[in-house]
PDB file of C-alpha atoms in Angstrom:
ATOM      1  CA  ASN A   1       0.000   0.000   0.000  1.00 79.00           C
ATOM      2  CA  PRO A   2       1.703   3.201  -1.138  1.00 83.00           C
ATOM      3  CA  GLN A   3      -0.106   5.209   1.565  1.00 90.00           C
ATOM      4  CA  HIS A   4       1.042   2.974   4.428  1.00 94.00           C
ATOM      5  CA  ALA A   5       4.090   4.454   6.181  1.00 96.00           C
ATOM      6  CA  LYS A   6       5.138   1.179   7.799  1.00 96.00           C
ATOM      7  CA  ALA A   7       5.043  -0.650   4.453  1.00 96.00           C
ATOM      8  CA  GLN A   8       7.222   2.037   2.873  1.00 96.00           C
ATOM      9  CA  TYR A   9       9.609   1.850   5.835  1.00 97.00           C
ATOM     10  CA  HIS A  10       9.944  -1.934   5.550  1.00 97.00           C
ATOM     11  CA  LEU A  11      10.544  -1.672   1.818  1.00 97.00           C
ATOM     12  CA  GLY A  12      13.320   0.805   2.654  1.00 97.00           C
ATOM     13  CA  LEU A  13      14.815  -1.689   5.119  1.00 97.00           C
ATOM     14  CA  ALA A  14      14.809  -4.394   2.459  1.00 97.00           C
ATOM     15  CA  LEU A  15      16.477  -2.096  -0.061  1.00 97.00           C
ATOM     16  CA  ALA A  16      19.062  -0.983   2.495  1.00 97.00           C
ATOM     17  CA  SER A  17      19.898  -4.613   3.269  1.00 96.00           C
ATOM     18  CA  LEU A  18      20.628  -5.048  -0.451  1.00 97.00           C
ATOM     19  CA  ASP A  19      22.848  -1.916  -0.390  1.00 96.00           C
ATOM     20  CA  GLN A  20      20.442  -0.135  -2.740  1.00 98.00           C
ATOM     21  CA  LEU A  21      20.905   3.011  -0.683  1.00 97.00           C
ATOM     22  CA  ASP A  22      19.460   5.588  -3.093  1.00 97.00           C
ATOM     23  CA  ASP A  23      16.224   3.615  -3.327  1.00 97.00           C
ATOM     24  CA  ALA A  24      16.217   2.956   0.435  1.00 98.00           C
ATOM     25  CA  VAL A  25      16.617   6.666   1.165  1.00 98.00           C
ATOM     26  CA  ARG A  26      13.661   7.418  -1.121  1.00 97.00           C
ATOM     27  CA  GLN A  27      11.498   4.857   0.685  1.00 97.00           C
ATOM     28  CA  PHE A  28      12.396   6.207   4.121  1.00 98.00           C
ATOM     29  CA  GLN A  29      11.582   9.720   2.905  1.00 98.00           C
ATOM     30  CA  ILE A  30       8.214   8.505   1.629  1.00 97.00           C
ATOM     31  CA  ALA A  31       7.516   6.856   4.998  1.00 97.00           C
ATOM     32  CA  ILE A  32       8.409  10.106   6.774  1.00 98.00           C
ATOM     33  CA  GLY A  33       6.194  12.069   4.396  1.00 97.00           C
ATOM     34  CA  LEU A  34       3.299   9.798   5.309  1.00 97.00           C
ATOM     35  CA  ASN A  35       4.096   9.878   9.034  1.00 97.00           C
ATOM     36  CA  PRO A  36       6.321  12.829  10.038  1.00 97.00           C
ATOM     37  CA  SER A  37       6.661  11.487  13.592  1.00 97.00           C
ATOM     38  CA  TYR A  38       8.111   8.124  12.492  1.00 97.00           C
ATOM     39  CA  GLY A  39      11.348   8.157  14.502  1.00 96.00           C
ATOM     40  CA  ASP A  40      12.665   4.818  13.276  1.00 97.00           C
ATOM     41  CA  ALA A  41      12.274   5.965   9.659  1.00 97.00           C
ATOM     42  CA  TYR A  42      14.436   9.003  10.432  1.00 98.00           C
ATOM     43  CA  TYR A  43      16.939   6.694  12.131  1.00 97.00           C
ATOM     44  CA  GLU A  44      17.206   4.361   9.142  1.00 98.00           C
ATOM     45  CA  LEU A  45      17.322   7.328   6.785  1.00 98.00           C
ATOM     46  CA  GLY A  46      20.248   8.734   8.768  1.00 98.00           C
ATOM     47  CA  LYS A  47      22.074   5.394   8.708  1.00 97.00           C
ATOM     48  CA  ALA A  48      21.662   5.144   4.939  1.00 98.00           C
ATOM     49  CA  GLN A  49      22.786   8.740   4.428  1.00 98.00           C
ATOM     50  CA  LEU A  50      25.841   8.066   6.583  1.00 97.00           C
ATOM     51  CA  LYS A  51      26.737   5.079   4.375  1.00 96.00           C
ATOM     52  CA  GLN A  52      26.350   7.334   1.337  1.00 97.00           C
ATOM     53  CA  GLY A  53      28.782   9.836   2.847  1.00 96.00           C
ATOM     54  CA  LYS A  54      26.078  12.498   3.237  1.00 97.00           C
ATOM     55  CA  ILE A  55      27.252  13.389   6.718  1.00 97.00           C
ATOM     56  CA  GLU A  56      25.330  16.621   7.366  1.00 97.00           C
ATOM     57  CA  GLU A  57      22.092  15.111   6.072  1.00 98.00           C
ATOM     58  CA  ALA A  58      22.683  12.049   8.237  1.00 98.00           C
ATOM     59  CA  VAL A  59      23.264  14.229  11.308  1.00 98.00           C
ATOM     60  CA  ALA A  60      20.010  16.103  10.672  1.00 98.00           C
ATOM     61  CA  SER A  61      18.031  12.871  10.204  1.00 98.00           C
ATOM     62  CA  LEU A  62      19.513  11.249  13.294  1.00 97.00           C
ATOM     63  CA  GLU A  63      18.949  14.374  15.384  1.00 97.00           C
ATOM     64  CA  LYS A  64      15.291  14.300  14.351  1.00 98.00           C
ATOM     65  CA  ALA A  65      15.098  10.596  15.228  1.00 97.00           C
ATOM     66  CA  GLY A  66      16.584  11.397  18.624  1.00 96.00           C
ATOM     67  CA  GLN A  67      14.012  14.122  19.216  1.00 96.00           C
ATOM     68  CA  LEU A  68      11.149  11.803  18.313  1.00 97.00           C
ATOM     69  CA  GLU A  69      12.491   8.719  20.126  1.00 94.00           C
ATOM     70  CA  SER A  70      14.512  10.162  22.997  1.00 91.00           C
ATOM     71  CA  ASP A  71      14.508   6.882  24.937  1.00 92.00           C
ATOM     72  CA  LYS A  72      16.168   4.691  22.298  1.00 94.00           C
ATOM     73  CA  SER A  73      19.850   4.097  22.986  1.00 94.00           C
ATOM     74  CA  TYR A  74      20.696   2.862  19.491  1.00 95.00           C
ATOM     75  CA  ILE A  75      19.685   6.216  18.001  1.00 95.00           C
ATOM     76  CA  GLN A  76      22.050   8.045  20.342  1.00 95.00           C
ATOM     77  CA  TYR A  77      24.875   5.688  19.456  1.00 95.00           C
ATOM     78  CA  GLN A  78      24.380   6.199  15.716  1.00 96.00           C
ATOM     79  CA  LEU A  79      24.103   9.953  16.254  1.00 96.00           C
ATOM     80  CA  SER A  80      27.434   9.916  18.106  1.00 96.00           C
ATOM     81  CA  GLN A  81      29.031   8.196  15.110  1.00 96.00           C
ATOM     82  CA  ALA A  82      27.574  10.750  12.705  1.00 97.00           C
ATOM     83  CA  TYR A  83      28.808  13.615  14.880  1.00 97.00           C
ATOM     84  CA  LEU A  84      32.306  12.108  14.873  1.00 96.00           C
ATOM     85  CA  LYS A  85      32.303  11.927  11.080  1.00 96.00           C
ATOM     86  CA  ALA A  86      31.107  15.538  10.975  1.00 96.00           C
ATOM     87  CA  GLY A  87      33.975  16.605  13.236  1.00 97.00           C
ATOM     88  CA  LYS A  88      31.599  17.577  16.050  1.00 97.00           C
ATOM     89  CA  ASN A  89      33.533  15.900  18.850  1.00 95.00           C
ATOM     90  CA  ASP A  90      31.758  17.594  21.776  1.00 96.00           C
ATOM     91  CA  ALA A  91      28.351  16.667  20.378  1.00 96.00           C
ATOM     92  CA  ALA A  92      29.613  13.122  19.744  1.00 95.00           C
ATOM     93  CA  GLN A  93      30.731  12.800  23.364  1.00 96.00           C
ATOM     94  CA  ALA A  94      27.374  14.112  24.602  1.00 95.00           C
ATOM     95  CA  ALA A  95      25.444  11.657  22.410  1.00 95.00           C
ATOM     96  CA  LEU A  96      27.702   8.815  23.555  1.00 94.00           C
ATOM     97  CA  ALA A  97      27.120   9.768  27.194  1.00 94.00           C
ATOM     98  CA  ARG A  98      23.354   9.754  26.566  1.00 94.00           C
ATOM     99  CA  TYR A  99      23.691   6.355  24.883  1.00 94.00           C
ATOM    100  CA  ARG A 100      25.506   4.951  27.925  1.00 93.00           C
ATOM    101  CA  GLU A 101      22.913   6.447  30.268  1.00 93.00           C
ATOM    102  CA  LEU A 102      20.071   4.864  28.313  1.00 92.00           C
ATOM    103  CA  LYS A 103      21.911   1.537  28.064  1.00 89.00           C
ATOM    104  CA  ALA A 104      22.477   1.492  31.825  1.00 89.00           C
ATOM    105  CA  GLY A 105      18.756   2.077  32.321  1.00 86.00           C
ATOM    106  CA  GLU A 106      17.935  -0.788  29.978  1.00 81.00           C
ATOM    107  CA  HIS A 107      20.127  -3.151  32.001  1.00 76.00           C
ATOM    108  CA  ALA A 108      18.709  -1.925  35.314  1.00 71.00           C
ATOM    109  CA  THR A 109      15.128  -2.731  34.292  1.00 62.00           C
ATOM    110  CA  PRO A 110      14.444  -6.428  34.764  1.00 62.00           C
ATOM    111  CA  PRO A 111      12.840  -8.133  31.791  1.00 57.00           C
ATOM    112  CA  PRO A 112       9.195  -9.101  32.208  1.00 57.00           C
ATOM    113  CA  SER A 113       8.911 -12.504  33.806  1.00 53.00           C
ATOM    114  CA  SER A 114       7.385 -15.236  31.734  1.00 45.00           C
ATOM    115  CA  ARG A 115       6.511 -17.124  34.884  1.00 45.00           C
ATOM    116  CA  GLU A 116       3.376 -16.386  36.818  1.00 46.00           C
ATOM    117  CA  ALA A 117       3.461 -15.861  40.538  1.00 44.00           C
ATOM    118  CA  PRO A 118       2.809 -19.065  42.418  1.00 42.00           C
ATOM    119  CA  SER A 119      -0.805 -19.436  43.331  1.00 44.00           C
ATOM    120  CA  GLU A 120      -1.947 -19.783  46.908  1.00 43.00           C
ATOM    121  CA  PRO A 121      -2.280 -23.378  48.035  1.00 43.00           C
ATOM    122  CA  HIS A 122      -5.857 -24.556  48.056  1.00 42.00           C
ATOM    123  CA  PRO A 123      -7.029 -26.576  51.070  1.00 44.00           C
TER     124      PRO A 123
END
């Protein structure tokens, strides 16, 4: 469905996995056009732009992803890498610190238990 943002996003992922970056970038941009608050689409767009060597565009896309999805550590990590390539070392260190903070929080939160609490014994 050409009007379904998630479908466009997943097509972009498939194209990116085949290293068809120009086409992947187009698909991520279409997904963003359909859903401007789609943080993961901005993230993947930034990753693809970084691979293309479009550093400033990648930084802008990853910054937007970080604004939309401020609790996702992987976005902060990728943003730190883009900042490094852009020569923005202070911003890279800040993004890396945020990444570490988020990662520490992820490890501190216990995963949901798949086991149920034991039931009370019945007489």
